[in-house]
CSV table of N, CA and C in Angstrom, one decimal:
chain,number,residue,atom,x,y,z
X,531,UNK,N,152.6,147.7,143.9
X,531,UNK,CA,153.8,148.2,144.4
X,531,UNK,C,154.8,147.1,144.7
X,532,UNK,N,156.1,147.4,144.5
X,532,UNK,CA,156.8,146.4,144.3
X,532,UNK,C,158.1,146.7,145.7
X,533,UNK,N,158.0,145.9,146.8
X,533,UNK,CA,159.1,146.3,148.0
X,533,UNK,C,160.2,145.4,148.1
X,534,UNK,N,161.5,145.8,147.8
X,534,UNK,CA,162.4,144.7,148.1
X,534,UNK,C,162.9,144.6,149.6
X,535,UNK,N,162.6,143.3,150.5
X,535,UNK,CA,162.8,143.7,151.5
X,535,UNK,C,163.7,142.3,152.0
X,536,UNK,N,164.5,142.3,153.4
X,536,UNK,CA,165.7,141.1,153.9
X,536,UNK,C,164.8,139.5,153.5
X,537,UNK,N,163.5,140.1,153.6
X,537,UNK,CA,162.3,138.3,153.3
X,537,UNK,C,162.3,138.2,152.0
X,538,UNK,N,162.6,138.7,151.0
X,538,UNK,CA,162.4,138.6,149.7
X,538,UNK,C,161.3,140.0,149.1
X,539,UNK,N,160.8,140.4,147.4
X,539,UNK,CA,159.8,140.7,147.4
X,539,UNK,C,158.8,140.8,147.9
X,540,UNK,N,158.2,142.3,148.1
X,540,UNK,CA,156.8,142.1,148.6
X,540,UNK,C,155.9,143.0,147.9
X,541,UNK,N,154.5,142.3,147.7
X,541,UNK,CA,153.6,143.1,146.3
X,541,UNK,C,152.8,143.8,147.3
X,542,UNK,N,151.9,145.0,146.9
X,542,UNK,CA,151.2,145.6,148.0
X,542,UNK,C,149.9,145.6,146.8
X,543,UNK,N,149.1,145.8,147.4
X,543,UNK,CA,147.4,146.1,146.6
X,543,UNK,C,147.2,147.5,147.7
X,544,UNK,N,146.7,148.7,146.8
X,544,UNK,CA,146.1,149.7,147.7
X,544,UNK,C,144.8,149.8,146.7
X,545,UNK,N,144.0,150.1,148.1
X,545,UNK,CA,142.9,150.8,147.4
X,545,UNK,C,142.2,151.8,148.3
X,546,UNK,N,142.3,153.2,147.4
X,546,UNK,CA,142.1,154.1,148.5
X,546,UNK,C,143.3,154.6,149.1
X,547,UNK,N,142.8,154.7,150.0
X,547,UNK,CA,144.1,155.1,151.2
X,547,UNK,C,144.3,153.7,151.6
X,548,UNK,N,143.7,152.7,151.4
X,548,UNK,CA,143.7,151.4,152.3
X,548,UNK,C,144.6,150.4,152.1
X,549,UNK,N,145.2,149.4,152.3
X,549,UNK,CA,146.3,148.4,152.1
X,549,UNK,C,144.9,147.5,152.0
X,550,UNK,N,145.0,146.4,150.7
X,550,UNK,CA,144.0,145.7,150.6
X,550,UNK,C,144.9,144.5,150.5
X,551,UNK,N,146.2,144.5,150.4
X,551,UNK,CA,146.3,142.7,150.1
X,551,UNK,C,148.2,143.3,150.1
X,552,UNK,N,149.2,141.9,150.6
X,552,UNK,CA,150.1,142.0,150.5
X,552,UNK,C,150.8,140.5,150.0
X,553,UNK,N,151.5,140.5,148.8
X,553,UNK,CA,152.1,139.1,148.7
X,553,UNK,C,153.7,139.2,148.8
X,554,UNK,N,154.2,137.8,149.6
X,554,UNK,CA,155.2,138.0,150.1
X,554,UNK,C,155.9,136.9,148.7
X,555,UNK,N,156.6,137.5,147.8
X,555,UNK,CA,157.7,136.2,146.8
X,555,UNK,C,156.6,136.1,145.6
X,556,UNK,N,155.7,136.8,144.9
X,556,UNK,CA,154.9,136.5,143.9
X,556,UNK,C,154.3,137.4,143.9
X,557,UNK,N,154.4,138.2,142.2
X,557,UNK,CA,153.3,139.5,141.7
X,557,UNK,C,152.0,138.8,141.7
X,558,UNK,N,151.1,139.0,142.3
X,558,UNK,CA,149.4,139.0,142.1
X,558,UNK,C,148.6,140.2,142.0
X,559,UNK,N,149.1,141.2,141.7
X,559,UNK,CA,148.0,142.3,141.6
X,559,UNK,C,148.7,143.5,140.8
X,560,UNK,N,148.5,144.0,139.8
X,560,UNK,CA,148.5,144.7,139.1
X,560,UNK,C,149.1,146.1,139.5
X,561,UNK,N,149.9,146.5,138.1
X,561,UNK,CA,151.0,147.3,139.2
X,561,UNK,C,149.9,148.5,138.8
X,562,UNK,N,150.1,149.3,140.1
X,562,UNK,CA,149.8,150.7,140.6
X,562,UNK,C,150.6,151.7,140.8
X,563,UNK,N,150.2,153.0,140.5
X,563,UNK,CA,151.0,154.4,140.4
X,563,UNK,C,151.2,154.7,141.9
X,564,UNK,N,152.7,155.6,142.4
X,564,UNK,CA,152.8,156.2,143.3
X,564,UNK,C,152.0,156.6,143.8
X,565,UNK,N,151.6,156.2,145.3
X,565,UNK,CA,150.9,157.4,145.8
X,565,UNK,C,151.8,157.8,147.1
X,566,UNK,N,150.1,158.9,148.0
X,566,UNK,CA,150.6,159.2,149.2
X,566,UNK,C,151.1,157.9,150.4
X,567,UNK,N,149.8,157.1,149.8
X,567,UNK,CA,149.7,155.4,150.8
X,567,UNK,C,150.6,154.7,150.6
X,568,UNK,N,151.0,154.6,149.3
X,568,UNK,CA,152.6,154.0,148.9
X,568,UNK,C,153.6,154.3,149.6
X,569,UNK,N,153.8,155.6,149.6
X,569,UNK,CA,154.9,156.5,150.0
X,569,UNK,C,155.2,155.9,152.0
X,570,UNK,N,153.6,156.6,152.3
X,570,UNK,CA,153.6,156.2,153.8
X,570,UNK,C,153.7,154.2,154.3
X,571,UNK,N,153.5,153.6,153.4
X,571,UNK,CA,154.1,152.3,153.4
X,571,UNK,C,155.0,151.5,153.3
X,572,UNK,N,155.9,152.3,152.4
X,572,UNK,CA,157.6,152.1,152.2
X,572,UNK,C,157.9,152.4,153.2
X,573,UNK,N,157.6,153.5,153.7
X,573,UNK,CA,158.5,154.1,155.2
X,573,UNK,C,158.4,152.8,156.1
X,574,UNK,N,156.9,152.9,156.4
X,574,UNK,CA,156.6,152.0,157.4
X,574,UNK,C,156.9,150.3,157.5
X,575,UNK,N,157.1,149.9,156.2
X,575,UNK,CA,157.7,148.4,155.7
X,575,UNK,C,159.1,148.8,156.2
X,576,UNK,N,160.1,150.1,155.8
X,576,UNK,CA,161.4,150.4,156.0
X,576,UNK,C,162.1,150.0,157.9
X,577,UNK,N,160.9,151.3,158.6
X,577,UNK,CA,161.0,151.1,159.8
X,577,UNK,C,160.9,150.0,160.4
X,578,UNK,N,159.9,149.2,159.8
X,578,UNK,CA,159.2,147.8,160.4
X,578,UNK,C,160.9,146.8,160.5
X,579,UNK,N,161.4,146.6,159.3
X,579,UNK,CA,162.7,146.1,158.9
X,579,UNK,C,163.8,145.8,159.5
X,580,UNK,N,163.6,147.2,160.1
X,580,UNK,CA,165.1,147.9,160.7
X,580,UNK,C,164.5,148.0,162.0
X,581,UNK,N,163.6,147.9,162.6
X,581,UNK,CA,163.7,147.2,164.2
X,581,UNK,C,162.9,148.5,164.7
X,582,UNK,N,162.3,149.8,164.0
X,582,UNK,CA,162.3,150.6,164.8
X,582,UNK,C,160.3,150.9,164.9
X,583,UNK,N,159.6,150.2,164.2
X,583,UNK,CA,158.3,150.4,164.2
X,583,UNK,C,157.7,148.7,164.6
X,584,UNK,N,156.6,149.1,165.9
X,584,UNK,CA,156.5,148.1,166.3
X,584,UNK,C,154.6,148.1,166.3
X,585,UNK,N,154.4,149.0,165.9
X,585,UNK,CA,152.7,148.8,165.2
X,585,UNK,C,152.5,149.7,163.9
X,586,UNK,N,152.1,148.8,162.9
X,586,UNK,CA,152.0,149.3,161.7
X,586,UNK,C,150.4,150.3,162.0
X,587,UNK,N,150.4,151.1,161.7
X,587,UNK,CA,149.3,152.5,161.5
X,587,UNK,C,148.5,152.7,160.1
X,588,UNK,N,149.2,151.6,158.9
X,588,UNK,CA,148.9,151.7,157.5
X,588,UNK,C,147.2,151.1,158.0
X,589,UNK,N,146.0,151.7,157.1
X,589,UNK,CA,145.0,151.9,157.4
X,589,UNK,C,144.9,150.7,156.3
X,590,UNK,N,143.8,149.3,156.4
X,590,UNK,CA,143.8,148.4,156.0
X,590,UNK,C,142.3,147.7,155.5
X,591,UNK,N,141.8,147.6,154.8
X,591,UNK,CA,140.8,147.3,154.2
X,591,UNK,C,140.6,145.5,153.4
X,592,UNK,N,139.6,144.6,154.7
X,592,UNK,CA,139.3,143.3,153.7
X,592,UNK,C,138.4,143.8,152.4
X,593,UNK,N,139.0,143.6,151.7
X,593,UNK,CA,137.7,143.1,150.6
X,593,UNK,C,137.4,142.2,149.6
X,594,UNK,N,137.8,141.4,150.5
X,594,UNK,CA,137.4,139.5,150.3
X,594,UNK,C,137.9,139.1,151.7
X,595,UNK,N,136.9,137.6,151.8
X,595,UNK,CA,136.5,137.1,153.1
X,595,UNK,C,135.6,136.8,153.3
X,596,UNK,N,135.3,136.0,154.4
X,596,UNK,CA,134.0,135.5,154.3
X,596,UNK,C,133.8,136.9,156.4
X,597,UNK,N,132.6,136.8,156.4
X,597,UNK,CA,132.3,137.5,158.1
X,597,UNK,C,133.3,136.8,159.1
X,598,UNK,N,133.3,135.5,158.5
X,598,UNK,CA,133.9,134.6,159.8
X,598,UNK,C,136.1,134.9,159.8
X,599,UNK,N,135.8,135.0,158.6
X,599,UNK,CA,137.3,135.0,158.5
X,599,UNK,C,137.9,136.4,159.0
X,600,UNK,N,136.9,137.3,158.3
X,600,UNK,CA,137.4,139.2,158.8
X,600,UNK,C,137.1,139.1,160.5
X,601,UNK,N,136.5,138.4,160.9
X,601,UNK,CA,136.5,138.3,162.5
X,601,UNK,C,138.0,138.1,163.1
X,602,UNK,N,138.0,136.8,162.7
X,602,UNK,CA,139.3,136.4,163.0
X,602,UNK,C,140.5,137.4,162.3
X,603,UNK,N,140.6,137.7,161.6
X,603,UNK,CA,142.0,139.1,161.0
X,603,UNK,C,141.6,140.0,161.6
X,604,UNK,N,140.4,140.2,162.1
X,604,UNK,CA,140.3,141.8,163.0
X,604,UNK,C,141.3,141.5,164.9
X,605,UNK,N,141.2,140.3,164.8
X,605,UNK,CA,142.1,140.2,165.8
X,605,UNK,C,143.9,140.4,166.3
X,606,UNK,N,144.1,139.7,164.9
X,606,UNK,CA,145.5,139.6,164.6
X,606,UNK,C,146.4,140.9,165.0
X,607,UNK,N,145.8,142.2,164.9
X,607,UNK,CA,146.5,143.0,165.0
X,607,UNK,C,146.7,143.8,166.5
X,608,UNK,N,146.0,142.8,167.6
X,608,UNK,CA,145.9,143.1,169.0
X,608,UNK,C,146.5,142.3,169.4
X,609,UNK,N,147.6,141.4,168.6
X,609,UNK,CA,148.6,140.2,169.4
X,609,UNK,C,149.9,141.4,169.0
X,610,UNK,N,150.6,141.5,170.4
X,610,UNK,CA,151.5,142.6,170.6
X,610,UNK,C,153.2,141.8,169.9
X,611,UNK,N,153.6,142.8,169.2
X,611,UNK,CA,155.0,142.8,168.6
X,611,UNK,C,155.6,141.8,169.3
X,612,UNK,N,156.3,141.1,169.0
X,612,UNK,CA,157.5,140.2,169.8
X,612,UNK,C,156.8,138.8,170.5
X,613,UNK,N,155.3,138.6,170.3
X,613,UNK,CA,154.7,137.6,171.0
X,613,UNK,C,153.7,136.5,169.7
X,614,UNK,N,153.4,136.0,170.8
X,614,UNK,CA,152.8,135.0,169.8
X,614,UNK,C,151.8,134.2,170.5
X,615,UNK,N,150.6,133.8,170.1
X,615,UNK,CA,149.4,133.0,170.7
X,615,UNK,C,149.2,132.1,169.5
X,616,UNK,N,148.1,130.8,170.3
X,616,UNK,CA,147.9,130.5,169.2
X,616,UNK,C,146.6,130.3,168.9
X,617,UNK,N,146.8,129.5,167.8
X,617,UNK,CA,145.2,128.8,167.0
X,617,UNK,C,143.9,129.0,167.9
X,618,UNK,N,144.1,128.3,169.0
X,618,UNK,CA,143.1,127.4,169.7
X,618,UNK,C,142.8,129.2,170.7
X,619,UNK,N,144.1,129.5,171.2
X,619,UNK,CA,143.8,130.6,172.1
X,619,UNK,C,143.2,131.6,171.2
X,620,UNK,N,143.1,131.9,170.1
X,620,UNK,CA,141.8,132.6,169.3
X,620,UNK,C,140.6,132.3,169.0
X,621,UNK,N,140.4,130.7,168.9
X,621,UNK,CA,139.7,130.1,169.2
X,621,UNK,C,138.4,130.5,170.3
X,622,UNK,N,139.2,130.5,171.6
X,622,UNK,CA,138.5,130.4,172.6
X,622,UNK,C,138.1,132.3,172.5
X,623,UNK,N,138.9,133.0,172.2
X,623,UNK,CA,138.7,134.5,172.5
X,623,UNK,C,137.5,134.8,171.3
X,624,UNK,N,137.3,134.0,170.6
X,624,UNK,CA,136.0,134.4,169.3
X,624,UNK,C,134.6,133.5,169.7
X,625,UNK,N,134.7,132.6,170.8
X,625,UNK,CA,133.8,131.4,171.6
X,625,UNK,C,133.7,130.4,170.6
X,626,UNK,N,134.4,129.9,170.1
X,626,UNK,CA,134.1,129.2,168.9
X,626,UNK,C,135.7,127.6,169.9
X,627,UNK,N,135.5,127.5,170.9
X,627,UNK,CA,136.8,126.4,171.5
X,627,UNK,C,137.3,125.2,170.9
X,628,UNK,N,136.5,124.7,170.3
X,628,UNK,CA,136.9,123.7,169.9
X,628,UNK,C,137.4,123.6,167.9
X,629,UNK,N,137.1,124.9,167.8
X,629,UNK,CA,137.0,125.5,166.2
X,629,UNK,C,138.9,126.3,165.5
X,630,UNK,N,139.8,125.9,167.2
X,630,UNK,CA,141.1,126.2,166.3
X,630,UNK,C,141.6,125.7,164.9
X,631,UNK,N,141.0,124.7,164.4
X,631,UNK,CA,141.6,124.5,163.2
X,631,UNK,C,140.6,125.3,161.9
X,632,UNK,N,139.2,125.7,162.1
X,632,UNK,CA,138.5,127.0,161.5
X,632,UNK,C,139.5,127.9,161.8
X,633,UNK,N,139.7,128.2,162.3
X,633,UNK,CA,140.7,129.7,162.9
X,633,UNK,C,142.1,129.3,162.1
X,634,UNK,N,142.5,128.4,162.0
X,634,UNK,CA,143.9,128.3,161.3
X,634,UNK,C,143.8,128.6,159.6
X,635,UNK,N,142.5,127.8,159.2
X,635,UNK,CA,142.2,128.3,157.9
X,635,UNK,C,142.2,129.3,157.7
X,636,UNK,N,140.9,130.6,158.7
X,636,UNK,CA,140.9,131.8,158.0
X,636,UNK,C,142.2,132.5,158.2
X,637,UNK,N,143.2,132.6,158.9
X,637,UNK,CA,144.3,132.6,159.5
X,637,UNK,C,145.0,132.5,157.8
X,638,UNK,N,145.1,131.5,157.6
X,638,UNK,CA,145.7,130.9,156.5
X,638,UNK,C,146.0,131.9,155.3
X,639,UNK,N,144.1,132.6,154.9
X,639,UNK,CA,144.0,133.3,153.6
X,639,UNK,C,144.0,134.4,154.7
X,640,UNK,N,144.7,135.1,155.2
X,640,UNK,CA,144.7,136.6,155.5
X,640,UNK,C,145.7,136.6,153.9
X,641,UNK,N,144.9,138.3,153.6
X,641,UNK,CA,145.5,138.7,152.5
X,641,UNK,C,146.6,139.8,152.9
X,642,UNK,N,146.8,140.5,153.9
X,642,UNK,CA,147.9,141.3,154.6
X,642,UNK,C,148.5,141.0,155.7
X,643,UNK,N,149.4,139.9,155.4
X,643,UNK,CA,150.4,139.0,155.8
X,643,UNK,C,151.3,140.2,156.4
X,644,UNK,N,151.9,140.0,157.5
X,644,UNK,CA,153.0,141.5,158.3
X,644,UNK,C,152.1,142.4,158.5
X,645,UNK,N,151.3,143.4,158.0
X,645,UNK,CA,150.7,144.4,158.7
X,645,UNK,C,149.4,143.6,159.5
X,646,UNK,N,149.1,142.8,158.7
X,646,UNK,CA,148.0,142.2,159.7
X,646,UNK,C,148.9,140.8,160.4
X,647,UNK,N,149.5,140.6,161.5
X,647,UNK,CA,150.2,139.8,161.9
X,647,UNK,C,150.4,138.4,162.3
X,648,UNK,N,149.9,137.7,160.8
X,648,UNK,CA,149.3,135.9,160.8
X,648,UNK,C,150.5,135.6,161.5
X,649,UNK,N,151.7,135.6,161.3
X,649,UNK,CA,152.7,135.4,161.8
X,649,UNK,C,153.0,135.2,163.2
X,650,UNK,N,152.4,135.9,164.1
X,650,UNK,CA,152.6,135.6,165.9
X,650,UNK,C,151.4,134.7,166.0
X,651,UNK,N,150.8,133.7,165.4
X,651,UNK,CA,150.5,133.1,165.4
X,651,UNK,C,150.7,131.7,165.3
X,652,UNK,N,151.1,130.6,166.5
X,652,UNK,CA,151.4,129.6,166.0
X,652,UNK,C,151.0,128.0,166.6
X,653,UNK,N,151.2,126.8,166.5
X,653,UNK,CA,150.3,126.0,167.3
X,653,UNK,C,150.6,126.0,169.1
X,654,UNK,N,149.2,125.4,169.7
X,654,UNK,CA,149.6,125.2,171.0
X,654,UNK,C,150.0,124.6,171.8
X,655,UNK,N,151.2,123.9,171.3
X,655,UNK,CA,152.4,123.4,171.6
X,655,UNK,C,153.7,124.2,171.1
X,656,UNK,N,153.4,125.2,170.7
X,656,UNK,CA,154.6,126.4,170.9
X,656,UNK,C,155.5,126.4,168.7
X,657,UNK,N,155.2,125.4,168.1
X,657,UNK,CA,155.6,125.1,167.2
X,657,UNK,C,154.8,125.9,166.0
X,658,UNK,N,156.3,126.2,165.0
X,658,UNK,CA,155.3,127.1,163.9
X,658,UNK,C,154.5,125.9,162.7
X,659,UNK,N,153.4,127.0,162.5
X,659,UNK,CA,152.1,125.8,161.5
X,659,UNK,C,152.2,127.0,159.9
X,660,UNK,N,151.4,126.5,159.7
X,660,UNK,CA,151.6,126.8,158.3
X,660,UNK,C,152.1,128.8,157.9
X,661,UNK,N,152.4,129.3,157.0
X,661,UNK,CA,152.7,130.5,156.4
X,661,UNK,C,152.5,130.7,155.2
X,662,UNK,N,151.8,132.0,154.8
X,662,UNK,CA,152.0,131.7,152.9
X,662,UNK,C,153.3,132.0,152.8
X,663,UNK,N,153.9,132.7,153.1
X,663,UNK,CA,155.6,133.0,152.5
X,663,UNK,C,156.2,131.9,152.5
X,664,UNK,N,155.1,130.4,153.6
X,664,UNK,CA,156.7,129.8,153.9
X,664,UNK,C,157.2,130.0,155.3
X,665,UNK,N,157.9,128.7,156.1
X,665,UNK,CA,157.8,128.5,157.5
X,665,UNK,C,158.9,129.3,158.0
X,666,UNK,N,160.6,129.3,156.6
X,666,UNK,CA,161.2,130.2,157.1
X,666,UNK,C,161.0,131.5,157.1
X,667,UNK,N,160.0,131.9,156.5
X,667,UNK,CA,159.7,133.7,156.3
X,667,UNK,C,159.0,134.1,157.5
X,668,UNK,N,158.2,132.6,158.3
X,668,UNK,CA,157.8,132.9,159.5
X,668,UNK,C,158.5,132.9,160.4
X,669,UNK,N,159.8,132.4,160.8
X,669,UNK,CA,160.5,131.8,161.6
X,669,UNK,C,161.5,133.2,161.5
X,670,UNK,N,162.1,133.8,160.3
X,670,UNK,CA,162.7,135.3,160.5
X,670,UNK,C,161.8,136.2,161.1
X,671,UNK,N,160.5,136.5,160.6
X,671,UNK,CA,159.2,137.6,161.1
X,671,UNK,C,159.4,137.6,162.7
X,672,UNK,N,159.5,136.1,163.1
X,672,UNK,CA,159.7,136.2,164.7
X,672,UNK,C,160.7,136.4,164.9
X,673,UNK,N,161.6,135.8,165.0
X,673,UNK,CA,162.9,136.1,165.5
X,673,UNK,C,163.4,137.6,165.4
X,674,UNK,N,163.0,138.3,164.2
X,674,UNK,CA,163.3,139.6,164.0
X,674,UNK,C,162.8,140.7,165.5
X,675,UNK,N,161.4,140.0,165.4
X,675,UNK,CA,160.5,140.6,166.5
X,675,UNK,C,161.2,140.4,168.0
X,676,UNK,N,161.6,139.3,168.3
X,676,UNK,CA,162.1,139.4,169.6
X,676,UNK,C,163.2,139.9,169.5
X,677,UNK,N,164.3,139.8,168.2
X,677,UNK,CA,165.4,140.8,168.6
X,677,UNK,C,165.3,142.4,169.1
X,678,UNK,N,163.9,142.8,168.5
X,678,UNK,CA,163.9,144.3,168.6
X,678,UNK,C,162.5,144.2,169.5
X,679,UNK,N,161.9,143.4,170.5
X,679,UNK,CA,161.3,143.6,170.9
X,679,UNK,C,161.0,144.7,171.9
X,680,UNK,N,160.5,146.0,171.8
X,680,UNK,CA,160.0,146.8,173.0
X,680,UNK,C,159.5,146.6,174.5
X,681,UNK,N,159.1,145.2,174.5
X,681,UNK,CA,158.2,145.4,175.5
X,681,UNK,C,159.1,144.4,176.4
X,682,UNK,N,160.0,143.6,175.8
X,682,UNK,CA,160.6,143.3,177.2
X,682,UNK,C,161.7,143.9,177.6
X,683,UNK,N,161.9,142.8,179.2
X,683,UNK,CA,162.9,143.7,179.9
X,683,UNK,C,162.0,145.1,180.4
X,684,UNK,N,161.1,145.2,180.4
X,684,UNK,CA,160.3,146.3,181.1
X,684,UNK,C,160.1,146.0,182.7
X,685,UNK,N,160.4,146.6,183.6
X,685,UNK,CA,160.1,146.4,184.9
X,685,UNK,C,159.6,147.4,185.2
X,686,UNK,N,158.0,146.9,186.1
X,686,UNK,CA,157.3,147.5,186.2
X,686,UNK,C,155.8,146.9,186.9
């Protein structure tokens, strides 16, 4: 599936109902017929875009990875919209402390880049580290996020 979006192309892999892989700027996966998961992923890429979806719901499937790395991506998507942690702080939340730069690798090969959110991730000195799209694709991803961030300005 082929998404034109403000970041450039984006390729989608489904299988199943599942999102198995997303590339941001380069076809890698073989084009596939409309579906329903298609359909519900345009939307949800659309919304995501335009400021108004702030947890993707697209149902997501590794199938490549090592245990250690699907560990680490099963996290990614419990760092909330508009924020950002980093390396080492995953690190420590998987007991592995002194293993942030393991964590940056698997980090690295996530294959669903935006729905799984490598992106709010960045070093612990506040500075962004590597992206497959690319540092400005990461540096829009965020910025977009804090423009339309939900969660601040909440008092309470």
């Amino acid at each position: 599936m082929l998404y034109n979006s403000v970041i450039g192309r984006i390729y989608c892999r489904i299988q199943g109902d599942c999102l198995t892989g997303i590339s941001i700027g380069r076809n890698i996966y073989e084009d596939i017929k409309d579906t329903i998961t298609l359909q519900s992923l345009k939307r949800e890429l659309d919304d995501y875009f335009s400021g108004r979806l702030f947890e993707f719901k697209q149902r997501t499937l590794f199938v490549e990875g090592t245990d250690f790395q699907k560990s680490v991506w099963s996290l990614l998507p419990k760092i909330k919209y508009g924020e950002t942690v980093s390396y080492k702080d995953i690190a420590v939340q998987i007991g592995l402390e002194g293993g942030y730069q393991a964590v940056g690798s698997a980090i690295g090969k996530n294959p669903i880049p935006i729905v799984v959110p490598c992106h709010r991730v960045v070093g612990s000195d506040g500075l962004l580290k590597g992206f497959s799209a690319g540092l400005p694709v990461k540096r829009w991803l965020l910025n977009h996020e804090r423009r339309f961030n939900p969660y601040e300005n909440i008092s309470g």
